């Protein structure tokens, strides 16, 4: 998550494979580990809308054995500058380029950046609507956040390495510590965002909660403690609770641990697993779902799962709890809304002592 990234070990692949990246990157150093097993990998093709892919599939793209091999970039997502990440200190997939998660979101509310800024930053990384973007990173929800932003913008083929660097390691592939620089693109090829419907504003959410309560679900992807108002979950949010009318969709033990959506090995849960989990909470996939969390990272995962499964009745309330508490008049609930142990009030009436110390 923001300003807190877990270090996952990764083993590397040789620089001899870099040429397969369609000249999307330039190598600026030469610290790659010597390749000991250069074997071309074959893997079954995947559908364009498939988001989560195996390390074998990614390696087969690098090796030139997929249709996507002709026009792709691999981006290693992390919060902050390259020097602040594990990109060169631990290593990365050969040919990959560091991308700052702040290239798609920013203050004051950590919403997605304005469309022109997202477009400018994508072009700087060689990304157009037709580029196959393969994302990986240390934080599953941070990587998902960038994937969601690119789909919103209009990139037509976005992939995420399922399991991240640990999966690459476990597959027996090597890493490099070479610092690669993207070859910028000049035109995205479409008006950004191509899919504005993937993002709901706070005003739209309020209207739907009021007028479409029977068909609209505002789904909180947060810990139980956050959901019932015991803690905000963040050091920079001093109020706790949920927007009035929100329903719980689980999320893990806190903003930095996504046990409900990420397996112990770092792979994402499947759509079947998510569907079982949410239906047990009485959520309906026949209704519209808009996911949110604190600022948008965690909520990106269920959005991507639904996207790759062919659903179209989902979106993200991008502002999350952080934006909701910016207005003292916004209605909130504190406690379990499915019990008598719930209080309905406003942001302005909430105590200011719920930040994580």
CSV table of C-alpha atoms in Angstrom, one decimal:
chain,number,residue,atom,x,y,z
A,1,UNK,CA,0.0,0.0,0.0
A,2,UNK,CA,1.0,3.7,-0.1
A,3,UNK,CA,4.4,4.4,1.5
A,4,UNK,CA,4.5,0.8,2.8
A,5,UNK,CA,5.7,-1.9,0.5
A,6,UNK,CA,6.5,-5.5,1.4
A,7,UNK,CA,9.8,-6.8,0.1
A,8,UNK,CA,9.3,-10.1,-1.8
A,9,UNK,CA,12.3,-12.0,-3.0
A,10,UNK,CA,12.6,-12.6,-6.7
A,11,UNK,CA,15.0,-14.5,-8.8
A,12,UNK,CA,16.0,-13.2,-12.2
A,13,UNK,CA,16.1,-13.8,-15.9
A,14,UNK,CA,19.0,-12.9,-18.1
A,15,UNK,CA,19.4,-9.8,-20.2
A,16,UNK,CA,19.7,-11.9,-23.3
A,17,UNK,CA,15.9,-12.0,-23.2
A,18,UNK,CA,15.4,-8.3,-23.3
A,19,UNK,CA,15.2,-8.0,-27.1
A,20,UNK,CA,11.7,-9.6,-27.0
A,21,UNK,CA,10.2,-6.5,-25.5
A,22,UNK,CA,9.6,-4.9,-28.9
A,23,UNK,CA,12.2,-2.3,-28.3
A,24,UNK,CA,10.0,-0.8,-25.6
A,25,UNK,CA,12.9,-0.2,-23.2
A,26,UNK,CA,16.5,0.9,-23.2
A,27,UNK,CA,19.0,-0.7,-20.8
A,28,UNK,CA,21.0,1.9,-18.9
A,29,UNK,CA,23.2,-0.4,-16.8
A,30,UNK,CA,24.4,-3.9,-17.1
A,31,UNK,CA,24.0,-5.7,-13.8
A,32,UNK,CA,21.9,-8.7,-14.9
A,33,UNK,CA,22.5,-12.1,-13.4
A,34,UNK,CA,24.1,-14.5,-15.8
A,35,UNK,CA,21.5,-16.7,-17.5
A,36,UNK,CA,22.0,-20.4,-16.8
A,37,UNK,CA,19.0,-21.9,-18.6
A,38,UNK,CA,17.9,-20.1,-21.8
A,39,UNK,CA,14.9,-22.3,-22.7
A,40,UNK,CA,12.1,-20.9,-24.8
A,41,UNK,CA,8.8,-21.2,-22.9
A,42,UNK,CA,5.6,-22.2,-24.5
A,43,UNK,CA,2.2,-21.4,-22.8
A,44,UNK,CA,-1.4,-21.5,-23.8
A,45,UNK,CA,-2.8,-18.2,-25.1
A,46,UNK,CA,-5.2,-16.2,-23.0
A,47,UNK,CA,-8.2,-14.1,-23.8
A,48,UNK,CA,-7.7,-10.4,-24.2
A,49,UNK,CA,-9.9,-9.7,-21.1
A,50,UNK,CA,-8.0,-12.1,-18.9
A,51,UNK,CA,-6.2,-10.0,-16.4
A,52,UNK,CA,-4.3,-12.4,-14.1
A,53,UNK,CA,-1.7,-14.4,-15.9
A,54,UNK,CA,0.9,-17.0,-15.0
A,55,UNK,CA,4.7,-16.5,-15.0
A,56,UNK,CA,4.9,-19.1,-17.7
A,57,UNK,CA,2.6,-17.0,-19.9
A,58,UNK,CA,4.7,-13.8,-19.2
A,59,UNK,CA,7.9,-15.7,-20.0
A,60,UNK,CA,6.4,-17.0,-23.3
A,61,UNK,CA,5.6,-13.4,-24.3
A,62,UNK,CA,9.2,-12.4,-23.6
A,63,UNK,CA,10.4,-15.4,-25.6
A,64,UNK,CA,8.3,-14.4,-28.6
A,65,UNK,CA,5.8,-17.2,-28.4
A,66,UNK,CA,2.5,-15.3,-28.0
A,67,UNK,CA,0.6,-12.9,-30.3
A,68,UNK,CA,1.2,-10.3,-27.6
A,69,UNK,CA,5.0,-10.6,-28.1
A,70,UNK,CA,5.0,-8.1,-30.9
A,71,UNK,CA,3.8,-5.1,-28.9
A,72,UNK,CA,4.1,-5.2,-25.1
A,73,UNK,CA,5.7,-3.5,-22.1
A,74,UNK,CA,6.3,-4.9,-18.7
A,75,UNK,CA,5.9,-2.4,-15.9
A,76,UNK,CA,7.1,-3.0,-12.3
A,77,UNK,CA,4.7,-1.0,-10.1
A,78,UNK,CA,5.7,0.5,-6.8
A,79,UNK,CA,5.0,3.6,-4.8
A,80,UNK,CA,7.6,6.3,-5.3
A,81,UNK,CA,10.8,6.6,-7.3
A,82,UNK,CA,12.7,3.7,-8.8
A,83,UNK,CA,15.5,4.2,-6.2
A,84,UNK,CA,12.9,3.9,-3.4
A,85,UNK,CA,11.6,0.5,-4.6
A,86,UNK,CA,13.0,-3.0,-4.9
A,87,UNK,CA,13.4,-2.6,-8.6
A,88,UNK,CA,17.2,-2.6,-8.7
A,89,UNK,CA,18.0,-3.6,-5.1
A,90,UNK,CA,16.1,-7.0,-5.4
A,91,UNK,CA,15.6,-7.2,-9.1
A,92,UNK,CA,12.8,-7.4,-11.7
A,93,UNK,CA,11.6,-9.3,-14.7
A,94,UNK,CA,14.0,-8.7,-17.6
A,95,UNK,CA,13.1,-5.7,-19.7
A,96,UNK,CA,10.6,-4.3,-17.2
A,97,UNK,CA,10.4,-0.6,-16.4
A,98,UNK,CA,9.6,0.9,-13.1
A,99,UNK,CA,6.3,2.8,-12.9
A,100,UNK,CA,5.3,4.9,-9.9
A,101,UNK,CA,1.8,4.2,-8.7
A,102,UNK,CA,1.5,8.0,-8.2
A,103,UNK,CA,1.5,8.2,-12.0
A,104,UNK,CA,-2.2,7.3,-11.9
A,105,UNK,CA,-3.4,8.9,-8.7
A,106,UNK,CA,-2.7,11.8,-6.5
A,107,UNK,CA,-3.6,14.2,-3.7
A,108,UNK,CA,-5.7,15.6,-2.2
A,109,UNK,CA,-8.0,12.5,-2.1
A,110,UNK,CA,-5.8,10.0,-3.9
A,111,UNK,CA,-8.4,9.7,-6.6
A,112,UNK,CA,-7.3,8.9,-10.2
A,113,UNK,CA,-5.4,11.9,-11.7
A,114,UNK,CA,-7.1,14.0,-14.3
A,115,UNK,CA,-7.4,12.2,-17.6
A,116,UNK,CA,-4.7,14.3,-19.4
A,117,UNK,CA,-2.2,13.6,-16.6
A,118,UNK,CA,-2.8,9.8,-16.7
A,119,UNK,CA,-2.5,9.9,-20.5
A,120,UNK,CA,0.8,11.9,-20.3
A,121,UNK,CA,2.2,9.4,-17.8
A,122,UNK,CA,1.1,6.4,-19.8
A,123,UNK,CA,2.7,7.8,-22.9
A,124,UNK,CA,6.0,8.4,-21.0
A,125,UNK,CA,6.0,4.7,-20.3
A,126,UNK,CA,5.3,3.7,-23.9
A,127,UNK,CA,1.7,2.8,-23.3
A,128,UNK,CA,-1.0,3.3,-25.9
A,129,UNK,CA,-4.5,1.8,-26.1
A,130,UNK,CA,-3.0,-1.0,-28.3
A,131,UNK,CA,0.0,-1.8,-26.1
A,132,UNK,CA,-0.2,-5.1,-24.2
A,133,UNK,CA,0.7,-4.0,-20.6
A,134,UNK,CA,2.0,-6.6,-18.2
A,135,UNK,CA,2.1,-5.4,-14.6
A,136,UNK,CA,3.9,-6.8,-11.6
A,137,UNK,CA,5.0,-5.5,-8.3
A,138,UNK,CA,5.5,-6.1,-4.6
A,139,UNK,CA,2.0,-5.0,-3.5
A,140,UNK,CA,-0.9,-7.0,-5.0
A,141,UNK,CA,-3.4,-4.1,-4.4
A,142,UNK,CA,-1.0,-1.4,-5.6
A,143,UNK,CA,-0.4,-3.4,-8.8
A,144,UNK,CA,-4.2,-3.9,-9.2
A,145,UNK,CA,-4.7,-0.1,-8.8
A,146,UNK,CA,-2.5,0.6,-11.8
A,147,UNK,CA,-4.2,-2.1,-13.9
A,148,UNK,CA,-7.6,-0.6,-13.0
A,149,UNK,CA,-6.5,2.9,-14.0
A,150,UNK,CA,-5.2,1.7,-17.4
A,151,UNK,CA,-8.5,-0.1,-18.2
A,152,UNK,CA,-10.4,3.0,-17.2
A,153,UNK,CA,-8.1,5.0,-19.5
A,154,UNK,CA,-8.7,2.6,-22.4
A,155,UNK,CA,-5.7,0.2,-22.7
A,156,UNK,CA,-7.4,-2.8,-24.3
A,157,UNK,CA,-5.1,-5.5,-23.0
A,158,UNK,CA,-3.9,-5.3,-19.4
A,159,UNK,CA,-2.3,-8.2,-17.6
A,160,UNK,CA,-1.1,-8.7,-14.0
A,161,UNK,CA,1.4,-11.3,-13.1
A,162,UNK,CA,-0.5,-13.5,-10.7
A,163,UNK,CA,1.6,-13.9,-7.6
A,164,UNK,CA,4.0,-11.2,-8.5
A,165,UNK,CA,7.7,-11.6,-8.0
A,166,UNK,CA,7.3,-14.6,-5.8
A,167,UNK,CA,5.5,-16.4,-8.6
A,168,UNK,CA,8.4,-15.5,-11.0
A,169,UNK,CA,10.8,-16.9,-8.4
A,170,UNK,CA,8.8,-20.1,-7.8
A,171,UNK,CA,8.7,-20.7,-11.6
A,172,UNK,CA,12.5,-20.9,-11.6
A,173,UNK,CA,13.0,-17.8,-13.7
A,174,UNK,CA,15.9,-15.4,-13.2
A,175,UNK,CA,15.9,-11.6,-12.5
A,176,UNK,CA,17.9,-8.7,-13.5
A,177,UNK,CA,19.0,-5.5,-11.8
A,178,UNK,CA,19.4,-3.5,-15.0
A,179,UNK,CA,17.7,-0.1,-14.9
A,180,UNK,CA,15.5,0.0,-18.0
A,181,UNK,CA,14.0,3.1,-19.5
A,182,UNK,CA,10.8,3.2,-21.5
A,183,UNK,CA,10.6,4.4,-25.1
A,184,UNK,CA,7.9,7.0,-24.9
A,185,UNK,CA,4.8,6.8,-27.2
A,186,UNK,CA,3.5,9.9,-29.0
A,187,UNK,CA,-0.3,9.2,-29.2
A,188,UNK,CA,-2.5,7.1,-27.1
A,189,UNK,CA,-4.9,6.4,-29.9
A,190,UNK,CA,-8.2,7.3,-28.1
A,191,UNK,CA,-9.7,9.9,-25.9
A,192,UNK,CA,-8.9,9.2,-22.3
A,193,UNK,CA,-10.9,7.9,-20.4
A,194,UNK,CA,-12.4,5.4,-22.8
A,195,UNK,CA,-14.4,3.9,-20.0
A,196,UNK,CA,-15.6,6.7,-17.7
A,197,UNK,CA,-18.3,4.3,-16.5
A,198,UNK,CA,-15.7,2.4,-14.5
A,199,UNK,CA,-15.5,5.2,-12.0
A,200,UNK,CA,-18.3,6.7,-9.9
A,201,UNK,CA,-18.1,10.2,-8.3
A,202,UNK,CA,-19.1,10.7,-4.8
A,203,UNK,CA,-22.2,12.6,-6.0
A,204,UNK,CA,-23.3,9.7,-8.2
A,205,UNK,CA,-22.8,7.3,-5.3
A,206,UNK,CA,-25.0,9.4,-3.0
A,207,UNK,CA,-27.7,9.6,-5.6
A,208,UNK,CA,-27.6,5.9,-6.2
A,209,UNK,CA,-27.7,5.1,-2.5
A,210,UNK,CA,-30.8,7.3,-2.2
A,211,UNK,CA,-32.7,6.4,-5.4
A,212,UNK,CA,-31.5,2.9,-6.4
A,213,UNK,CA,-31.2,1.2,-3.1
A,214,UNK,CA,-32.9,-2.0,-4.4
A,215,UNK,CA,-30.5,-2.4,-7.3
A,216,UNK,CA,-27.2,-0.7,-6.2
A,217,UNK,CA,-24.6,-2.0,-3.8
A,218,UNK,CA,-21.8,0.1,-2.4
A,219,UNK,CA,-19.4,-2.6,-1.4
A,220,UNK,CA,-16.7,-1.9,1.2
A,221,UNK,CA,-13.5,-3.8,0.6
A,222,UNK,CA,-12.1,-3.1,4.1
A,223,UNK,CA,-11.4,-4.9,7.3
A,224,UNK,CA,-14.2,-5.7,9.7
A,225,UNK,CA,-12.7,-3.3,12.2
A,226,UNK,CA,-12.9,-0.5,9.6
A,227,UNK,CA,-16.4,-1.5,8.6
A,228,UNK,CA,-17.8,-1.2,12.0
A,229,UNK,CA,-15.9,2.0,12.9
A,230,UNK,CA,-13.4,0.7,15.4
A,231,UNK,CA,-10.5,2.2,13.3
A,232,UNK,CA,-10.1,4.2,10.2
A,233,UNK,CA,-7.3,1.8,9.1
A,234,UNK,CA,-5.0,4.7,8.2
A,235,UNK,CA,-2.6,7.1,10.1
A,236,UNK,CA,-3.9,10.0,8.0
A,237,UNK,CA,-7.7,9.4,8.5
A,238,UNK,CA,-9.0,10.3,12.0
A,239,UNK,CA,-12.6,9.3,11.6
A,240,UNK,CA,-14.0,5.8,11.3
A,241,UNK,CA,-17.2,4.2,9.9
A,242,UNK,CA,-18.8,3.7,6.6
A,243,UNK,CA,-21.0,5.7,4.2
A,244,UNK,CA,-24.6,5.1,5.2
A,245,UNK,CA,-26.0,2.2,3.1
A,246,UNK,CA,-22.7,0.6,2.4
A,247,UNK,CA,-22.4,-3.2,2.6
A,248,UNK,CA,-19.3,-5.2,3.6
A,249,UNK,CA,-17.3,-7.2,1.0
A,250,UNK,CA,-14.4,-8.2,3.3
A,251,UNK,CA,-10.9,-7.1,2.6
A,252,UNK,CA,-8.4,-8.6,5.0
A,253,UNK,CA,-7.2,-7.7,8.5
A,254,UNK,CA,-6.0,-4.1,7.6
A,255,UNK,CA,-5.2,-2.0,4.5
A,256,UNK,CA,-1.8,-3.8,4.2
A,257,UNK,CA,-3.0,-7.4,4.4
A,258,UNK,CA,-5.5,-8.6,1.9
A,259,UNK,CA,-6.0,-12.2,3.1
A,260,UNK,CA,-9.6,-12.3,1.8
A,261,UNK,CA,-8.6,-11.5,-1.8
A,262,UNK,CA,-4.9,-12.6,-1.9
A,263,UNK,CA,-3.8,-16.2,-1.1
A,264,UNK,CA,-0.9,-16.8,1.2
A,265,UNK,CA,1.4,-17.4,-1.8
A,266,UNK,CA,0.6,-14.0,-3.2
A,267,UNK,CA,-1.8,-15.1,-6.0
A,268,UNK,CA,-5.2,-13.5,-6.3
A,269,UNK,CA,-8.4,-15.4,-5.4
A,270,UNK,CA,-10.5,-16.6,-8.3
A,271,UNK,CA,-13.9,-15.3,-9.3
A,272,UNK,CA,-15.5,-18.4,-8.0
A,273,UNK,CA,-13.9,-17.9,-4.6
A,274,UNK,CA,-15.0,-14.2,-4.6
A,275,UNK,CA,-18.5,-15.1,-5.6
A,276,UNK,CA,-18.9,-17.7,-2.9
A,277,UNK,CA,-17.5,-15.2,-0.3
A,278,UNK,CA,-19.7,-12.3,-1.3
A,279,UNK,CA,-22.9,-14.4,-1.7
A,280,UNK,CA,-22.4,-15.7,1.8
A,281,UNK,CA,-22.6,-12.0,2.8
A,282,UNK,CA,-25.9,-11.7,0.9
A,283,UNK,CA,-24.5,-9.7,-1.9
A,284,UNK,CA,-26.0,-10.2,-5.3
A,285,UNK,CA,-24.0,-10.3,-8.6
A,286,UNK,CA,-27.3,-9.6,-10.4
A,287,UNK,CA,-27.2,-6.1,-8.9
A,288,UNK,CA,-24.8,-3.2,-9.7
A,289,UNK,CA,-21.7,-3.2,-7.5
A,290,UNK,CA,-19.5,-0.3,-6.9
A,291,UNK,CA,-16.4,-1.2,-4.9
A,292,UNK,CA,-14.4,1.2,-2.6
A,293,UNK,CA,-11.9,1.1,0.3
A,294,UNK,CA,-9.8,3.8,1.9
A,295,UNK,CA,-8.5,5.3,-1.3
A,296,UNK,CA,-8.9,2.8,-4.1
A,297,UNK,CA,-6.1,0.2,-3.9
A,298,UNK,CA,-7.9,-2.8,-2.3
A,299,UNK,CA,-11.2,-2.2,-4.2
A,300,UNK,CA,-9.3,-2.6,-7.5
A,301,UNK,CA,-9.0,-6.4,-7.0
A,302,UNK,CA,-12.7,-7.3,-7.0
A,303,UNK,CA,-13.2,-5.0,-9.9
A,304,UNK,CA,-10.6,-6.8,-12.0
A,305,UNK,CA,-12.0,-10.2,-11.0
A,306,UNK,CA,-15.4,-9.2,-12.3
A,307,UNK,CA,-13.9,-7.5,-15.4
A,308,UNK,CA,-12.0,-10.6,-16.5
A,309,UNK,CA,-15.1,-12.8,-15.9
A,310,UNK,CA,-17.2,-10.7,-18.3
A,311,UNK,CA,-19.3,-8.7,-15.9
A,312,UNK,CA,-20.2,-5.2,-16.8
A,313,UNK,CA,-22.3,-4.1,-13.8
A,314,UNK,CA,-19.4,-3.1,-11.6
A,315,UNK,CA,-17.5,0.2,-11.0
A,316,UNK,CA,-15.3,1.8,-8.4
A,317,UNK,CA,-16.2,4.6,-6.1
A,318,UNK,CA,-12.7,6.0,-6.4
A,319,UNK,CA,-12.8,8.5,-3.5
A,320,UNK,CA,-13.4,5.9,-0.9
A,321,UNK,CA,-13.7,6.6,2.8
A,322,UNK,CA,-11.1,9.4,2.6
A,323,UNK,CA,-13.2,11.5,0.3
A,324,UNK,CA,-16.4,10.7,2.2
A,325,UNK,CA,-15.1,12.1,5.5
A,326,UNK,CA,-14.0,15.4,3.8
A,327,UNK,CA,-17.6,16.6,4.1
A,328,UNK,CA,-19.0,16.9,7.6
A,329,UNK,CA,-22.6,16.6,6.4
A,330,UNK,CA,-22.2,13.2,4.7
A,331,UNK,CA,-24.3,10.4,6.3
A,332,UNK,CA,-22.4,7.6,8.0
A,333,UNK,CA,-23.1,4.3,9.8
A,334,UNK,CA,-21.0,3.1,12.8
A,335,UNK,CA,-21.4,-0.6,13.8
A,336,UNK,CA,-22.9,-3.6,12.1
A,337,UNK,CA,-25.7,-2.4,9.8
A,338,UNK,CA,-27.2,-5.9,9.8
A,339,UNK,CA,-27.8,-5.8,13.5
A,340,UNK,CA,-29.3,-3.4,16.1
A,341,UNK,CA,-25.8,-2.4,17.0
A,342,UNK,CA,-25.5,0.4,14.5
A,343,UNK,CA,-25.6,4.2,14.8
A,344,UNK,CA,-26.5,6.5,11.9
A,345,UNK,CA,-25.0,9.9,12.2
A,346,UNK,CA,-22.9,12.3,10.1
A,347,UNK,CA,-19.2,12.7,9.5
A,348,UNK,CA,-19.2,15.9,11.6
A,349,UNK,CA,-20.4,14.0,14.6
A,350,UNK,CA,-17.8,11.3,14.5
A,351,UNK,CA,-14.9,11.3,17.0
A,352,UNK,CA,-11.5,12.3,15.7
A,353,UNK,CA,-9.5,9.6,17.5
A,354,UNK,CA,-9.7,6.6,15.1
A,355,UNK,CA,-6.5,7.0,13.2
A,356,UNK,CA,-3.9,4.2,13.3
A,357,UNK,CA,-1.2,5.3,15.7
